[in-house]
XYZ file of C-alpha atoms in Angstrom:
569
model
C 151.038 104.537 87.895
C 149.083 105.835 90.707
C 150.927 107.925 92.782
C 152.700 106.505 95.697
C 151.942 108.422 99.349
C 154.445 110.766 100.873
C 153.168 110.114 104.103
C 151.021 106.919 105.078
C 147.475 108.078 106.302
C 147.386 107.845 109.926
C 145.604 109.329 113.088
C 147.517 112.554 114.415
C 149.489 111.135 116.977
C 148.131 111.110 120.758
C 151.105 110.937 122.555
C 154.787 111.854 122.053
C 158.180 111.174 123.685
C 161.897 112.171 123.348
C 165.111 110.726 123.223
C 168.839 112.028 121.830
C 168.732 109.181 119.661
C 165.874 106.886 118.479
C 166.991 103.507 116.821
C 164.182 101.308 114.766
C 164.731 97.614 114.412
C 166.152 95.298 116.781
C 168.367 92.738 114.847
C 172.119 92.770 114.729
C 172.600 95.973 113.378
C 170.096 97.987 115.981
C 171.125 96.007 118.883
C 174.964 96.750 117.618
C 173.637 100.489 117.189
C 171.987 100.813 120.771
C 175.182 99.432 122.527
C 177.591 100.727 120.784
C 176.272 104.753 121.026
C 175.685 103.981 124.948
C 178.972 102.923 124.981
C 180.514 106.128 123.392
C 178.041 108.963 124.637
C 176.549 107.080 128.120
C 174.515 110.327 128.582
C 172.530 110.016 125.782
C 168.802 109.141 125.772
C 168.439 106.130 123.637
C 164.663 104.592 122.339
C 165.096 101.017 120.877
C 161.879 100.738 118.869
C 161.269 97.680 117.196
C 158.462 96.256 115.327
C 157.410 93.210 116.983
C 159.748 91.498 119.908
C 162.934 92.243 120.369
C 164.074 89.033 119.066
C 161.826 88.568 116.030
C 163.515 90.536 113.245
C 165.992 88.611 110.509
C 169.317 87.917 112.506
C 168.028 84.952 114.371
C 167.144 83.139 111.296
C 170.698 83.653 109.964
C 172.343 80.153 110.511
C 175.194 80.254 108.504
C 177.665 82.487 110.650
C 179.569 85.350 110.266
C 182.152 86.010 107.445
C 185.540 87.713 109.047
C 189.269 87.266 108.638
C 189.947 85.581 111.900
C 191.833 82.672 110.728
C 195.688 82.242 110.735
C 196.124 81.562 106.861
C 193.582 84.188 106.198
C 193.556 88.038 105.507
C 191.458 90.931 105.052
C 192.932 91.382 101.749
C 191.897 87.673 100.672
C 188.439 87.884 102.254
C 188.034 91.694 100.433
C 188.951 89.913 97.402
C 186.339 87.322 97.605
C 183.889 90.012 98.523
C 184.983 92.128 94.910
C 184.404 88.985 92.971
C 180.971 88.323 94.444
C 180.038 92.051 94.030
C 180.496 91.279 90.429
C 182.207 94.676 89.581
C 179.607 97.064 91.911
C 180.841 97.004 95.464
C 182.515 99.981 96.695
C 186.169 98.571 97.174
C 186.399 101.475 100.420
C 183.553 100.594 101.680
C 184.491 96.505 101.554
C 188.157 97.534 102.863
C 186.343 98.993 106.025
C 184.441 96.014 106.369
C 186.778 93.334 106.060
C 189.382 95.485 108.772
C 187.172 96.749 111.095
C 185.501 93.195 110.909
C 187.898 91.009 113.183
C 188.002 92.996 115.665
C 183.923 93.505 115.677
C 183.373 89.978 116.092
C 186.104 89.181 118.653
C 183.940 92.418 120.706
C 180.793 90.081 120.279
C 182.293 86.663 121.703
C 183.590 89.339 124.574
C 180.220 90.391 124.894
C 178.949 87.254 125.455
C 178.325 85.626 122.134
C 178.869 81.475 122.561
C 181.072 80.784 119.036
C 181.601 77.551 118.219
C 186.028 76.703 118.920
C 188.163 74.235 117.804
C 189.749 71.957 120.836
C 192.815 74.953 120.839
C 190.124 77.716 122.064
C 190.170 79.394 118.547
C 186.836 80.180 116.084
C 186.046 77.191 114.178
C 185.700 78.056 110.894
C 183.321 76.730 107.821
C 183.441 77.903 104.288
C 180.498 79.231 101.811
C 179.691 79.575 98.505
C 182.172 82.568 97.049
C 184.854 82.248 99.908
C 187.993 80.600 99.490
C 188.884 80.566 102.646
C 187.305 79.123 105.916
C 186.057 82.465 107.589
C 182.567 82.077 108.724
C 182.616 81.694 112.676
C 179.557 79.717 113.779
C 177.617 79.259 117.222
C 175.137 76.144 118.155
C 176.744 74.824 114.814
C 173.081 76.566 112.491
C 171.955 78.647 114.933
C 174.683 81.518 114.902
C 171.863 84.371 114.487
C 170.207 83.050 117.350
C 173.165 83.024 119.833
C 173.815 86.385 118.514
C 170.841 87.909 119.166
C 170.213 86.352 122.601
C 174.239 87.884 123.500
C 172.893 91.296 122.124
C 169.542 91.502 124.074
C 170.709 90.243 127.189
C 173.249 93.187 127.054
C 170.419 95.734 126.235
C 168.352 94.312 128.787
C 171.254 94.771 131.424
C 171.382 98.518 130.614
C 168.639 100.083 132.366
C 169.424 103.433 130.619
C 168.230 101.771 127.369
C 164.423 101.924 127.059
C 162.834 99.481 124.954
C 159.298 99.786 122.840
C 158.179 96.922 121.411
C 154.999 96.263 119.206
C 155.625 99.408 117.648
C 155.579 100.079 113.749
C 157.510 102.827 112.696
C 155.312 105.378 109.966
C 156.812 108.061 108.848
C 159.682 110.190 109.584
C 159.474 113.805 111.084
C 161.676 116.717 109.659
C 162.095 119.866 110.658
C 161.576 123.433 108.710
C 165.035 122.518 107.643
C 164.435 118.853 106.366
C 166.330 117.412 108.948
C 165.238 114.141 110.468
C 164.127 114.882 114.183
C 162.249 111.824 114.989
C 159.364 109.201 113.794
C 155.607 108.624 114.183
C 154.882 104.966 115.300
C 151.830 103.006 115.758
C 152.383 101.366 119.401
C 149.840 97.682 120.042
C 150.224 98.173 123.759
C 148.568 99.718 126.574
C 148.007 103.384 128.324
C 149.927 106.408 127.232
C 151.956 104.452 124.479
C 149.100 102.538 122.866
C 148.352 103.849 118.715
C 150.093 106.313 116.862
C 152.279 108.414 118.655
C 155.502 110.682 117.735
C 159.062 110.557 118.754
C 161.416 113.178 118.809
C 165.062 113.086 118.708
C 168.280 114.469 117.599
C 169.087 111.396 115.680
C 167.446 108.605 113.738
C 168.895 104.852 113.156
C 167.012 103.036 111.223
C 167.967 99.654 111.340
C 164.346 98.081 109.916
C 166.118 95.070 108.058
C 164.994 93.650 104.684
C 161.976 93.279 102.559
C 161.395 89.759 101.768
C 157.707 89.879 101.936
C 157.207 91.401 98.825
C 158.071 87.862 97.233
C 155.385 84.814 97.508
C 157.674 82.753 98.840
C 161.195 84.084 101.201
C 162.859 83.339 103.879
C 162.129 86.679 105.663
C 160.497 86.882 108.557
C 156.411 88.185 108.668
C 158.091 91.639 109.891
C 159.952 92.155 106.824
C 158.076 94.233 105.071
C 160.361 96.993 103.541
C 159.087 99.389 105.674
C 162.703 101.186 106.006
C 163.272 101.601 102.884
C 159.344 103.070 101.566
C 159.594 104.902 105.273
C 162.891 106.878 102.933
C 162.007 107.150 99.870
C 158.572 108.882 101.864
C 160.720 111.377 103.320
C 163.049 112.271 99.955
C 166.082 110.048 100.871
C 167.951 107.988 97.594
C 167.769 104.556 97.712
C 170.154 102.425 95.505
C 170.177 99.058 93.610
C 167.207 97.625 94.416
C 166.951 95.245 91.591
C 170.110 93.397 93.580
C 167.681 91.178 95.798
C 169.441 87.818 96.467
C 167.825 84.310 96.135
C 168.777 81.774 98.526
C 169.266 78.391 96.389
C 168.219 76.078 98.974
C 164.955 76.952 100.899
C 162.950 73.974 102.162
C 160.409 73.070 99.989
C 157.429 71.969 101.362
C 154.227 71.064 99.238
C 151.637 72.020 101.666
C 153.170 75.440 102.611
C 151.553 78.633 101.537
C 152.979 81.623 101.072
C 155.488 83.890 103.359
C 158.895 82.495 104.836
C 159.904 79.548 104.132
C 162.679 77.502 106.522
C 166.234 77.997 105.427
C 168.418 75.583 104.712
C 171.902 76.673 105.176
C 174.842 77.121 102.339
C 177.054 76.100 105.051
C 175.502 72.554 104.704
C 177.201 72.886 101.142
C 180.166 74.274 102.573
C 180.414 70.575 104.315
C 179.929 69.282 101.165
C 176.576 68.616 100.568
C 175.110 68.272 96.618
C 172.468 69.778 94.695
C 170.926 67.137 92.676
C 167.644 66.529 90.813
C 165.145 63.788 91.368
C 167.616 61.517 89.513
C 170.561 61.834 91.384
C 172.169 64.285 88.461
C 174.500 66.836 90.133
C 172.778 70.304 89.693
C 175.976 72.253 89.676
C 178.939 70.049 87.965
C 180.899 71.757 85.059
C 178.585 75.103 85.568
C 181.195 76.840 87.994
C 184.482 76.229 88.968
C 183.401 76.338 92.490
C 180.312 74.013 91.540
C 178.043 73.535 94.767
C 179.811 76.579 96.031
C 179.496 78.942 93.414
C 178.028 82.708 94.497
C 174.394 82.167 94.989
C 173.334 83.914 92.284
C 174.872 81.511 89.885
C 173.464 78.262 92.048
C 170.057 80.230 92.411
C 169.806 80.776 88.144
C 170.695 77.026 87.550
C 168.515 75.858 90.206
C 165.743 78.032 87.893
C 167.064 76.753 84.409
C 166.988 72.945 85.473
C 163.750 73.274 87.160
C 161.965 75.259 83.938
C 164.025 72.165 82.064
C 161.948 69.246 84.063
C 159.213 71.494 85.023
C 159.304 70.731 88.145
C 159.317 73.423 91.243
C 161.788 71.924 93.385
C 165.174 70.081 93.577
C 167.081 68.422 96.222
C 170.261 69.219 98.621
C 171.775 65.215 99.148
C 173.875 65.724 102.759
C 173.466 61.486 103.709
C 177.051 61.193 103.162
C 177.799 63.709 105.322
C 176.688 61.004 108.237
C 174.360 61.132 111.248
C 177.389 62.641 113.213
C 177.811 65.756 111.236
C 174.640 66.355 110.467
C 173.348 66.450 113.785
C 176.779 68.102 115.253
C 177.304 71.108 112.447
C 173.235 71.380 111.681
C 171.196 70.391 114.559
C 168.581 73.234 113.855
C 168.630 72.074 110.068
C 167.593 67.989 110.583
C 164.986 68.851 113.164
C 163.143 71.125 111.098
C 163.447 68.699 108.181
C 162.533 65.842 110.167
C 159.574 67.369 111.242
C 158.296 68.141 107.921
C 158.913 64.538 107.264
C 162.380 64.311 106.211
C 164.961 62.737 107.336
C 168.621 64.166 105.954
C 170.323 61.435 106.900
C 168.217 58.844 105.025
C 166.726 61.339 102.167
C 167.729 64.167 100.164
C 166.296 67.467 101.289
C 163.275 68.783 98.628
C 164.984 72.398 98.461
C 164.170 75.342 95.649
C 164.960 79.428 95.639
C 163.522 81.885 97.323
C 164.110 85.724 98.201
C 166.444 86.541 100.733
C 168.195 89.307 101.237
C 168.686 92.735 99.395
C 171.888 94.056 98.799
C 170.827 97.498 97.712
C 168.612 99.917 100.051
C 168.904 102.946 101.001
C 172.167 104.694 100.438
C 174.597 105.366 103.072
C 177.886 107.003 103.075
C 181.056 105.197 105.340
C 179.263 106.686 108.657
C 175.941 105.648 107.629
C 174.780 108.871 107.011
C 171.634 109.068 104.391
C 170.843 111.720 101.823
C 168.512 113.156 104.987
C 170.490 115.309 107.419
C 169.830 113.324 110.863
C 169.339 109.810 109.643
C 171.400 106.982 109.686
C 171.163 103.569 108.221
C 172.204 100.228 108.447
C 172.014 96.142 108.113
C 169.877 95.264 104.984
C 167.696 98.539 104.908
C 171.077 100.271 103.746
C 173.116 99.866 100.788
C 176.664 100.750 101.824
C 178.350 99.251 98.653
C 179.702 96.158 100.197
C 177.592 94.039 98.709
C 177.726 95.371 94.949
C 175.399 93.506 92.576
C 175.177 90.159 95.273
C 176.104 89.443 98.713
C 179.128 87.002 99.439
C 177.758 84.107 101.863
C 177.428 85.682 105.744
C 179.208 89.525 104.762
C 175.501 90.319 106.028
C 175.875 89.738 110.066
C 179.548 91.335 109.764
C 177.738 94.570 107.692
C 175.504 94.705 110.505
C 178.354 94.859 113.225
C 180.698 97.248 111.242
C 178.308 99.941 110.644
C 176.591 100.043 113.354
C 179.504 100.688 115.314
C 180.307 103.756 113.049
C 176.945 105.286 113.429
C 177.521 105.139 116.862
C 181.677 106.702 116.963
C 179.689 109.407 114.123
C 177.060 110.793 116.310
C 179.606 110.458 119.276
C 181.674 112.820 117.214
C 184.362 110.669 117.019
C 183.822 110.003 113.193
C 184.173 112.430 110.169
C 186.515 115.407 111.415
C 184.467 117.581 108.856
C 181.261 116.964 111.046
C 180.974 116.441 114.553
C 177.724 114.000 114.160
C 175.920 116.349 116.505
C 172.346 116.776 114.760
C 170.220 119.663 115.846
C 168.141 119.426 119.084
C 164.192 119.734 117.649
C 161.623 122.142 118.228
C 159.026 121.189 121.048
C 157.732 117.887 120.286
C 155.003 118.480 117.240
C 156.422 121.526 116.199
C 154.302 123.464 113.536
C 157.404 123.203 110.987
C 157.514 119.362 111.265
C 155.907 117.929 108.491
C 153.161 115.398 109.687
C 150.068 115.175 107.299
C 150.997 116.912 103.706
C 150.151 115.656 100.371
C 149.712 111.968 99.531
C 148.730 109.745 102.299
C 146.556 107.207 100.510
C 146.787 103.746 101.593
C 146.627 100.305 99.654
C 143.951 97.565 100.519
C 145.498 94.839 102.302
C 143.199 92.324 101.183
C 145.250 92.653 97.591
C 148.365 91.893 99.202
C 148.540 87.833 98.198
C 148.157 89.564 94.568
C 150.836 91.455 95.101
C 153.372 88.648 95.907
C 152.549 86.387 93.449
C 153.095 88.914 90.844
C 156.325 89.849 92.140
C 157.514 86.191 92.445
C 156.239 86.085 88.604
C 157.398 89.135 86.913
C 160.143 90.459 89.064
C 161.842 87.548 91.005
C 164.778 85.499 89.860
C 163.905 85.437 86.335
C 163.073 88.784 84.549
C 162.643 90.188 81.206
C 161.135 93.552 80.120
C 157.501 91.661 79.200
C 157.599 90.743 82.590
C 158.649 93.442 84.513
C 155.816 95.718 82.153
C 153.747 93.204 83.604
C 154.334 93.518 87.135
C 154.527 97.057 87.042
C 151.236 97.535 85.585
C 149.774 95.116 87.944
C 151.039 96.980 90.863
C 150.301 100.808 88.791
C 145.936 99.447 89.354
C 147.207 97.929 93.030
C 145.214 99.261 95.389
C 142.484 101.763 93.102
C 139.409 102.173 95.056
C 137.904 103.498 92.473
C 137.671 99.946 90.791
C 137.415 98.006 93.866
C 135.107 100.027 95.602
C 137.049 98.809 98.749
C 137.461 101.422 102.057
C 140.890 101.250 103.477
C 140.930 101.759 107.183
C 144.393 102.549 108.736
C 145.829 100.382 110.672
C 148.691 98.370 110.182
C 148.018 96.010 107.738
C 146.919 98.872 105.361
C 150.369 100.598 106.466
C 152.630 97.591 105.627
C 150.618 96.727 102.231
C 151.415 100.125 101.363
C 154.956 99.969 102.285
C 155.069 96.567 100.529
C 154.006 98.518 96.895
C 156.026 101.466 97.680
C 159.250 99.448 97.349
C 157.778 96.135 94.941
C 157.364 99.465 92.561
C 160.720 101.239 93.248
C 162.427 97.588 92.653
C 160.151 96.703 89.409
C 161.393 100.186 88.056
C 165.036 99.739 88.737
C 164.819 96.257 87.631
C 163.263 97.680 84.074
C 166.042 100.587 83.827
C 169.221 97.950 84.479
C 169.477 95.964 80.750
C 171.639 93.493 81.896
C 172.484 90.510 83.276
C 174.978 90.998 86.838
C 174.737 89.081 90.039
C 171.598 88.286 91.136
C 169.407 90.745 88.424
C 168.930 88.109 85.669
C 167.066 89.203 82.571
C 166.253 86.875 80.774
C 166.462 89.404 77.571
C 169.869 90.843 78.459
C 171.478 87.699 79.281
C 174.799 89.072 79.603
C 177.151 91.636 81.948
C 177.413 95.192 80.444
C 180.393 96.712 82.216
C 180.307 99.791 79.043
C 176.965 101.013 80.322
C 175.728 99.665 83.351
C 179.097 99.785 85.400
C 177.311 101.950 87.842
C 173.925 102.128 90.107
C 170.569 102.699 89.566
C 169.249 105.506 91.803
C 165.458 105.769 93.063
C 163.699 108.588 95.221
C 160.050 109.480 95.065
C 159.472 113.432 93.648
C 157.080 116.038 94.943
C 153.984 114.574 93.058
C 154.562 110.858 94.326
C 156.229 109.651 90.763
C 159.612 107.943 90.985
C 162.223 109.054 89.299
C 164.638 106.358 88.462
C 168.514 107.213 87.206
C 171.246 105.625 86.541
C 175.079 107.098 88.069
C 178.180 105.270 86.787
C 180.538 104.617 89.117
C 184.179 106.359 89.533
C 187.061 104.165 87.451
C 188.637 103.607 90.428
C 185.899 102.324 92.186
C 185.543 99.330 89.728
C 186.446 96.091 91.466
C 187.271 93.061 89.155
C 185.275 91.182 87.392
């Protein structure tokens, strides 16, 4: 394969700022993040960077809710136990213990903060259920549009701290270390105006990043245009272990629409399940019945792979979510968002069944974190999708992902207050002057991938390397991606800029995943191979491990995982 870039080729940056800590990404978990450290250390210069708008990353597409113990019959212990099953034996059971206790009170800080939940006539949450849970948990706002109200709660808070600066339009590169190898900041590329307008370099005593997921790598997704992995290829670039990337989770039940080309797709929420809506085919057949003892409910990598055996069956591409019985009433009470964006694609969920099939949704592994969110690079933090904490395990149970986002964030933040790990006070080195000549900025391997290749790129991934997988297919994705990008076939020039930077961070990680995807020979959660159809707990009990070595090669392992650490099955 041709050697992926340690750094992304770039201008040398012409202008420079500091902070004490610089957060990238502005959904849940770098809004959380941003709050949360002014909150502990108010003296501390904080830089929200974020790609596009501050309210254009993943969490406002989330419409499901947010998964927490806050009912009376429920329990961290039951909603931990539901997370175990999901994880399907690879969650960390600590790391799922933290979430599901230091959960509650998380989302009872949101509504404080602002966040509009939906209540029950009594004042408290109303609850739904989701596929996996078997209990209503998941709190809800606007009935679908809990990532939304979320969001807007978290911005207006940032924007009512004036100590918080905010730079938008700004695409994060590369990370800057120190002599040491310590994280002390990040080059971006800034579309605005003046001083802060193309590449520049941040400096700071910390790094969050917070970038989300990487959807885009698939054809079709429900990922937003901004989620392009660049977190995760922005680590493995700077020597930091990334883990399980072969977990990426299909939603069952995307809109399907014939005339829509590739990139996200409208969501159409499990929650609408959780209501008791029913997967059917173009006959009316039930989709799920006798293949789960949930059935419509199951995890969603079991609904996703019998969505993809019945359609292969009929060979047809889509199948159809019926919610009519549900009524006019509930439909446009619990899913308001949901009927107008089906109505205007032409259908009506109260008269029709909704035309729904797979796509890519959110990744479970990413780069690894300890409990603080600390990475395998001294100074820099992770968390939300970009980071694999182990609560997810091999597949994420319905709406853990909002609550991930809260939880961790908030540790980051009581870590670098000092308030965290007794062993380490969180307190990362100040940097050298901004630039330093230790800081690494240019060094080997900045070759960049032709953008105009990137439709290729998808469709190959969707092919070889997306719900259904098998070792022909993966050999054939990852030799498709190995000539990706040779400009010594095309003949094409590459000019920097940002769609050459996120084409390259979309092959940096549609490689990494391809070769973790090839190493794991099983079937567990949502990696299905086709050729390994079932769960091998006596050799692949454990996680696949990816980093990028000094000649731009990655180096794929696999670690089992502590007997104690194994959750059930």
């Amino acid at each position: 394969m041709r050697a992926l870039p340690h750094r992304l080729g770039a201008p040398r940056p012409g202008w420079t700022r500091d902070a004490d800590v610089v957060v990238i990404g502005s959904g849940i978990a770098g809004l959380t993040a941003v709050l949360r450290i002014r909150a502990a250390s108010p003296w501390r210069r904080v830089l929200l960077v974020t790609k596009a708008l501050l309210d254009a990353g993943s969490t406002r597409w989330a419409q499901g809710g947010i998964a927490a113990a806050l009912g009376a019959e429920d329990s961290p212990a039951e909603h931990l136990r539901d997370t175990l099953v999901a994880g399907v034996g690879l969650c960390d059971p600590a790391a799922v213990e933290i979430l599901v206790t230091e959960g509650p009170p998380r989302v009872r800080e949101l509504a404080a903060l602002g966040a509009r939940f939906d209540r029950d006539p009594d004042g408290a949450f109303s609850l739904t259920r989701e596929g996996g849970h078997l209990r209503d948990r998941v709190a809800h706002a606007g009935g679908d549009a809990t990532g939304l109200e979320v969001e807007r709660a978290l911005i207006a808070a940032v924007r009512a701290d004036p100590s918080i600066e905010v730079l938008e339009h700004a695409l994060v590169l590369d990370l800057l270390t120190d002599q040491s190898g310590r994280a002390v900041g990040a080059t971006l590329h800034v579309l605005g105006e003046g001083s802060q307008d193309g590449v520049g370099a941040v400096t700071a005593r910390a790094v969050v990043l917070a970038t989300g997921g990487m959807g885009q790598i698939f054809a079709s997704t429900t990922n937003p245009a901004v989620s392009t992995g660049d977190g995760v290829a922005l680590a493995l670039r700077a020597g930091a272990v990334v883990t399980d990337l072969e977990f990426v989770q299909f939603h069952p039940t995307a809109l399907w629409l014939p005339e829509a080309g590739p990139g996200q797709q409208p969501l159409v929420s499990e929650a609408m399940r959780g209501e008791g809506a029913l997967l059917v085919d173009a006959a009316g057949r039930r989709v799920m019945a006798g293949v789960h003892p949930l059935a419509d409910l199951a995890p969603r990598d079991v609904v996703a792979k019998q969505m993809s055996r019945v359609m292969a069956e009929q060979g047809v591409d889509h199948l159809y979510l019926d919610a009519r019985h549900l009524g006019v009433e509930t439909l446009l009470r619990r899913f308001p968002t949901i009927t107008a964006r089906c109505r205007d694609a032409g259908v009506d969920p109260v008269t029709s069944p909704i035309p729904v099939a797979p796509a890519a949704h959110y990744a479970s592994g990413g780069v690894r974190t300890d409990m603080w969110g600390r990475t395998s690079v001294p100074g820099l933090y992770a968390c939300g999708e970009v980071a694999c904490t182990g609560v997810h395990g091999a597949n994420r149970l319905a709406s853990n992902s909002l609550l991930e986002g809260l939880v961790f964030a908030a540790r980051i933040a009581g870590h670098i207050a000092g308030t965290g790990d007794a062993g380490d006070a969180g307190e990362p080195g100040a940097p050298e002057a901004p630039l330093p000549a230790g800081v690494a900025v240019g060094a080997r391997g900045s070759g960049l991938t032709d953008p105009a290749e990137r439709a290729d790129l998808t469709r190959a991934m969707t092919d070889g390397a997306g719900v259904l997988r098998s070792a022909q297919s993966l050999r054939a994705t990852a030799k498709m991606l190995a000539g990706l990008g040779d400009l010594r076939v095309s003949g094409a020039t590459v000019k920097a800029g940002p769609q050459a930077w996120e084409m390259t961070n979309l092959r940096t990680v549609a490689a990494a995943l391809v070769a973790a995807a090839a190493l794991r020979t099983e079937t567990r959660g949502c990696h299905w191979r086709e050729d390994f159809a079932d769960r091998d707990d006596g050799n692949w009990n454990g996680h696949v491990l990816t980093r990028l070595d000094p000649e731009g090669e990655l180096i794929v392992t696999y670690e089992a995982q502590p007997a104690a650490q194994v959750g059930p099955a």
